[in-house]
Amino acid sequence: MAYRLLQWGRQHRGKIFVGVGVGVGGLLLWQLNGRQLPLQTEGYIQAPAWTQNPLPGRDVQLKTLASTKEFDVLVIGGGATGCGVALDAVTRGLSTALVEKYDFSSGTSSRSTKLIHGGVRYLQKAIMGLDLEQYHLVKEALHERANLLQIAPHLSAPLPIMLPVYTWWQVPYYWAGIKAYDLVAGSKCVKPSFILSKSSALEKFPMLKKDKLKAAIVYYDGQHNDARMNIAIALTAARQGACISNHTEVLKLLKEKDVTTGIERICGATIKDHNTGNVFDVRAKCVINATGPFTDGIRKLDDPKIANICQPSAGVHIILPGYYSPDAMGLLDPATSDGRVIFFLPWENLTIAGTTDSPTGVTHHPAPREKDIQFILKEIENYLSPEVHVRRGDVQAAWSGIRPLVTDPNSKNTQSISRNHVVEVSKSGLVTIAGGKWTTYRSMATDAVDAAVKHCGLSPKRPSGTDGLILDGGYHWTPNHYIKLAQDYGLETDIAKHLSRTYGDNAVKVARMAKVTGKRWPIIAERLVEDLPYIEAEVKYGIEEYACTAVDILARRTRLAFLNVHAAEEALPAILKIMQKELGWSEQRVEQERAEALEMIYVEMGTKAKEGAHTKGITLSAIDIQKYKQRFNIVDRDRKGFITRPDIQKLLQDMNEGLDEDALNDMLKEVDLNQNGKLELDEFLELMSNVKSGEVTQNRLATLLKLGEEQQQQKKIISVDRSGGGL
């Protein structure tokens, strides 16, 4: 009997562990009486002196970089981890420099799911596998989640995430797991999770599929603006004295022989400023490699024969209109058709969905695959009401981020993927920090600087000061900050909210740069695009934040490229005009910037993938073809077989509507596949085929022709009055 009980216990140890854990956890949570993480939402915190330090210009930073005899630390990489390392080092009193080949957050750090999370699925693995290491990873991440929500309240916020349950037995199973997540967080719990009935779940998330829905569980994680968070970390380091420079590439590592050991030690790097072409050496006692997916490239500058440790994985995300999700409730699909996890979250008044996980090569310009976009659309369709038609054409932007999974060179099994971040110190003293995730950037940075202090003979003046250190823009921010901004500067409410949530208490500086509109309201601020809250003054302020290219503005100082590729293209001319004036660009430089920005939008933000989805040809039925031919002929009155700009102008005149020349040209160019200045019947039928299938949405010409047809049909209907008034 005892043997059978033991055998049963082994087979069900995960369930036993869950049961005991939840039982104890439930008791503790009951005693805590709903205690939750206190967030900085009101009151006044005395800002330290460094917050008043002016931000050195990029030219000043480069001069300091070139003229300093020797830094304590030189960080390579301007992502979240690299900037976190620079901030950690400078808070210890170490002289610190950081260089980044492209822009701060230009890689993986700007292409995340935008979640600050401990990892619900990792906790599940820890419990089911009785894996203590996995448990500690979750515990650490939950601490860092709480820290990020505290140190950048303007850029981050708690987000409720719903887990819908469609079978009764899964209700206690998922509830136990989520309660365990609360328990592990302890005093760092954002808000306690709770269970919802079917009706309450549909009230909170009306787009949800209700068929067979049994209940839903809601838990809390954090959400942030990842690129802006990365930049805030970089600017905080700069204000505290770190010398940081983007668009500055490491060409080689400098070495000199240690006279006592005879071993060559790294003593700095040769770098190139891509803006000027200047090449110079930067010397440092320690060089830290924090380059994410490009980790092995820097390691091979140290030792060309060293084995790779990075195994890159691509994660694709898509942006959909805001009506796909509630304003303040996310959704988690814990088990997709291929075992992956899909998040479906509100972000920047739109909806973000992702991610995928597939092996990839290392590139600075990752592109989303149509296959992955379709996978995400199919999975979210499974969870949404049949009333919500999930359409490919609703995808406003899509991107791929490269997750830097690593093997641990210090482990006995060097082939297995490390679940934690890895710190490696080479024989020549190169410190490499790799792996991990966005949420744990700060603890990763601390471990990297600890290793640098230990192995490179550094003498910090004080311990790390980053845990609880409020980032640039966060000290005087409250949720009501935007109201004073709107009142004091005459800003539209959505713009005031956007500036407040993006720049924190620095939003006033942006408002002061804004142009007077000459209108009664709003008094200041010209938008870059009509339907988004980004303004022209942000371009000027972005330059002060070290933006050097149009792509820097489109993708990271603003998030236009990530939110809507058409809006990004629309805003580009205004951005180029402002940057040309502020930076003294030649016409040649302007055209180069235009080409590079359009290429980024086309390749990296999903436009190319979308074009591939539109090459299916005409898939209409004979009845539909006849219907759309009749609609086409309303404009093609001469039966030429094509539509030109004058044809569209005549239709607009009949409708008592008007459009300027540029808008007309854009409307025609948008559908003119062979770019011959006219829309042929086959092109129109292919367009309508894509509209009908959902591959294309919100097409201006298709909508105009539909309205023209409806208006013509209305004219044919004889009113009651004209027929004599009836009886």
PDB file of C-alpha atoms in Angstrom, residues 257-365:
ATOM      1  CA  LYS A 257      50.078  42.544 -22.638  1.00  0.00           C
ATOM      2  CA  ASP A 258      49.871  42.333 -18.857  1.00  0.00           C
ATOM      3  CA  VAL A 259      53.488  42.682 -17.675  1.00  0.00           C
ATOM      4  CA  THR A 260      52.936  40.446 -14.642  1.00  0.00           C
ATOM      5  CA  THR A 261      51.119  37.553 -16.323  1.00  0.00           C
ATOM      6  CA  GLY A 262      52.174  37.939 -19.946  1.00  0.00           C
ATOM      7  CA  ILE A 263      48.510  37.549 -20.990  1.00  0.00           C
ATOM      8  CA  GLU A 264      46.964  40.001 -23.427  1.00  0.00           C
ATOM      9  CA  ARG A 265      44.196  42.017 -21.773  1.00  0.00           C
ATOM     10  CA  ILE A 266      41.495  44.103 -23.431  1.00  0.00           C
ATOM     11  CA  CYS A 267      42.070  47.791 -22.758  1.00  0.00           C
ATOM     12  CA  GLY A 268      39.476  49.521 -24.947  1.00  0.00           C
ATOM     13  CA  ALA A 269      38.159  49.682 -28.498  1.00  0.00           C
ATOM     14  CA  THR A 270      38.582  51.463 -31.802  1.00  0.00           C
ATOM     15  CA  ILE A 271      35.292  53.120 -32.701  1.00  0.00           C
ATOM     16  CA  LYS A 272      33.783  54.991 -35.636  1.00  0.00           C
ATOM     17  CA  ASP A 273      31.221  57.794 -35.480  1.00  0.00           C
ATOM     18  CA  HIS A 274      28.901  57.143 -38.430  1.00  0.00           C
ATOM     19  CA  ASN A 275      27.736  60.769 -38.553  1.00  0.00           C
ATOM     20  CA  THR A 276      31.182  62.225 -39.217  1.00  0.00           C
ATOM     21  CA  GLY A 277      33.216  59.181 -40.240  1.00  0.00           C
ATOM     22  CA  ASN A 278      35.778  59.939 -37.498  1.00  0.00           C
ATOM     23  CA  VAL A 279      37.683  56.915 -36.159  1.00  0.00           C
ATOM     24  CA  PHE A 280      39.418  56.991 -32.762  1.00  0.00           C
ATOM     25  CA  ASP A 281      40.397  54.824 -29.804  1.00  0.00           C
ATOM     26  CA  VAL A 282      38.571  54.718 -26.476  1.00  0.00           C
ATOM     27  CA  ARG A 283      40.544  53.208 -23.607  1.00  0.00           C
ATOM     28  CA  ALA A 284      38.901  51.505 -20.626  1.00  0.00           C
ATOM     29  CA  LYS A 285      39.879  49.236 -17.759  1.00  0.00           C
ATOM     30  CA  CYS A 286      36.961  46.979 -18.606  1.00  0.00           C
ATOM     31  CA  VAL A 287      34.887  46.404 -21.750  1.00  0.00           C
ATOM     32  CA  ILE A 288      31.383  44.954 -21.306  1.00  0.00           C
ATOM     33  CA  ASN A 289      29.664  43.280 -24.259  1.00  0.00           C
ATOM     34  CA  ALA A 290      25.882  43.819 -24.020  1.00  0.00           C
ATOM     35  CA  THR A 291      24.873  43.443 -27.652  1.00  0.00           C
ATOM     36  CA  GLY A 292      21.975  40.973 -27.428  1.00  0.00           C
ATOM     37  CA  PRO A 293      21.685  38.905 -30.626  1.00  0.00           C
ATOM     38  CA  PHE A 294      25.048  40.282 -31.779  1.00  0.00           C
ATOM     39  CA  THR A 295      26.861  38.925 -28.726  1.00  0.00           C
ATOM     40  CA  ASP A 296      29.001  36.480 -30.694  1.00  0.00           C
ATOM     41  CA  GLY A 297      30.158  39.116 -33.162  1.00  0.00           C
ATOM     42  CA  ILE A 298      31.848  41.083 -30.362  1.00  0.00           C
ATOM     43  CA  ARG A 299      33.134  37.894 -28.693  1.00  0.00           C
ATOM     44  CA  LYS A 300      34.843  36.958 -31.964  1.00  0.00           C
ATOM     45  CA  LEU A 301      36.603  40.347 -32.065  1.00  0.00           C
ATOM     46  CA  ASP A 302      38.224  39.108 -28.860  1.00  0.00           C
ATOM     47  CA  ASP A 303      38.810  35.497 -29.976  1.00  0.00           C
ATOM     48  CA  PRO A 304      37.933  34.548 -33.602  1.00  0.00           C
ATOM     49  CA  LYS A 305      37.991  30.812 -32.740  1.00  0.00           C
ATOM     50  CA  ILE A 306      35.541  30.953 -29.853  1.00  0.00           C
ATOM     51  CA  ALA A 307      32.303  28.956 -30.185  1.00  0.00           C
ATOM     52  CA  ASN A 308      28.997  30.786 -30.545  1.00  0.00           C
ATOM     53  CA  ILE A 309      26.693  30.920 -27.531  1.00  0.00           C
ATOM     54  CA  CYS A 310      23.765  32.835 -29.045  1.00  0.00           C
ATOM     55  CA  GLN A 311      20.915  30.910 -30.669  1.00  0.00           C
ATOM     56  CA  PRO A 312      18.640  33.636 -32.073  1.00  0.00           C
ATOM     57  CA  SER A 313      14.879  33.180 -32.213  1.00  0.00           C
ATOM     58  CA  ALA A 314      12.454  35.445 -34.088  1.00  0.00           C
ATOM     59  CA  GLY A 315       9.286  36.727 -32.445  1.00  0.00           C
ATOM     60  CA  VAL A 316       6.697  38.461 -34.646  1.00  0.00           C
ATOM     61  CA  HIS A 317       4.059  40.916 -33.417  1.00  0.00           C
ATOM     62  CA  ILE A 318       1.250  42.683 -35.244  1.00  0.00           C
ATOM     63  CA  ILE A 319      -0.730  45.856 -34.575  1.00  0.00           C
ATOM     64  CA  LEU A 320      -4.497  45.873 -35.111  1.00  0.00           C
ATOM     65  CA  PRO A 321      -7.109  48.640 -34.657  1.00  0.00           C
ATOM     66  CA  GLY A 322      -8.190  49.466 -31.111  1.00  0.00           C
ATOM     67  CA  TYR A 323     -11.651  47.982 -31.597  1.00  0.00           C
ATOM     68  CA  TYR A 324     -10.181  44.477 -31.442  1.00  0.00           C
ATOM     69  CA  SER A 325      -9.701  44.728 -27.670  1.00  0.00           C
ATOM     70  CA  PRO A 326     -11.063  46.653 -24.663  1.00  0.00           C
ATOM     71  CA  ASP A 327      -9.111  49.748 -23.597  1.00  0.00           C
ATOM     72  CA  ALA A 328      -7.870  48.224 -20.349  1.00  0.00           C
ATOM     73  CA  MET A 329      -7.936  44.440 -20.609  1.00  0.00           C
ATOM     74  CA  GLY A 330      -5.521  42.051 -22.284  1.00  0.00           C
ATOM     75  CA  LEU A 331      -6.027  38.425 -23.282  1.00  0.00           C
ATOM     76  CA  LEU A 332      -3.769  35.386 -22.939  1.00  0.00           C
ATOM     77  CA  ASP A 333      -4.067  32.285 -25.110  1.00  0.00           C
ATOM     78  CA  PRO A 334      -2.070  29.779 -23.018  1.00  0.00           C
ATOM     79  CA  ALA A 335      -2.083  26.953 -25.544  1.00  0.00           C
ATOM     80  CA  THR A 336      -2.111  27.764 -29.250  1.00  0.00           C
ATOM     81  CA  SER A 337      -2.424  25.118 -31.956  1.00  0.00           C
ATOM     82  CA  ASP A 338       1.333  24.540 -31.898  1.00  0.00           C
ATOM     83  CA  GLY A 339       1.862  24.949 -28.137  1.00  0.00           C
ATOM     84  CA  ARG A 340       2.996  28.566 -28.154  1.00  0.00           C
ATOM     85  CA  VAL A 341       1.546  31.378 -26.054  1.00  0.00           C
ATOM     86  CA  ILE A 342      -0.197  34.350 -27.691  1.00  0.00           C
ATOM     87  CA  PHE A 343      -0.846  37.680 -25.964  1.00  0.00           C
ATOM     88  CA  PHE A 344      -3.547  40.039 -27.227  1.00  0.00           C
ATOM     89  CA  LEU A 345      -3.161  43.423 -25.541  1.00  0.00           C
ATOM     90  CA  PRO A 346      -4.298  47.051 -25.749  1.00  0.00           C
ATOM     91  CA  TRP A 347      -1.333  49.355 -26.441  1.00  0.00           C
ATOM     92  CA  GLU A 348      -1.211  53.037 -27.445  1.00  0.00           C
ATOM     93  CA  ASN A 349      -4.993  52.978 -28.153  1.00  0.00           C
ATOM     94  CA  LEU A 350      -4.488  50.091 -30.594  1.00  0.00           C
ATOM     95  CA  THR A 351      -4.132  46.313 -30.160  1.00  0.00           C
ATOM     96  CA  ILE A 352      -0.879  44.355 -30.160  1.00  0.00           C
ATOM     97  CA  ALA A 353      -0.861  40.591 -30.766  1.00  0.00           C
ATOM     98  CA  GLY A 354       2.045  38.156 -30.587  1.00  0.00           C
ATOM     99  CA  THR A 355       4.414  36.480 -30.385  1.00  0.00           C
ATOM    100  CA  THR A 356       5.829  33.674 -32.473  1.00  0.00           C
ATOM    101  CA  ASP A 357       9.026  31.764 -31.791  1.00  0.00           C
ATOM    102  CA  SER A 358      11.115  30.406 -34.666  1.00  0.00           C
ATOM    103  CA  PRO A 359      14.864  30.012 -35.372  1.00  0.00           C
ATOM    104  CA  THR A 360      16.385  32.842 -37.390  1.00  0.00           C
ATOM    105  CA  GLY A 361      19.644  34.316 -38.548  1.00  0.00           C
ATOM    106  CA  VAL A 362      21.179  37.393 -36.952  1.00  0.00           C
ATOM    107  CA  THR A 363      20.428  40.607 -38.819  1.00  0.00           C
ATOM    108  CA  HIS A 364      20.144  44.300 -37.981  1.00  0.00           C
ATOM    109  CA  HIS A 365      16.992  44.504 -40.128  1.00  0.00           C
TER     110      HIS A 365
END
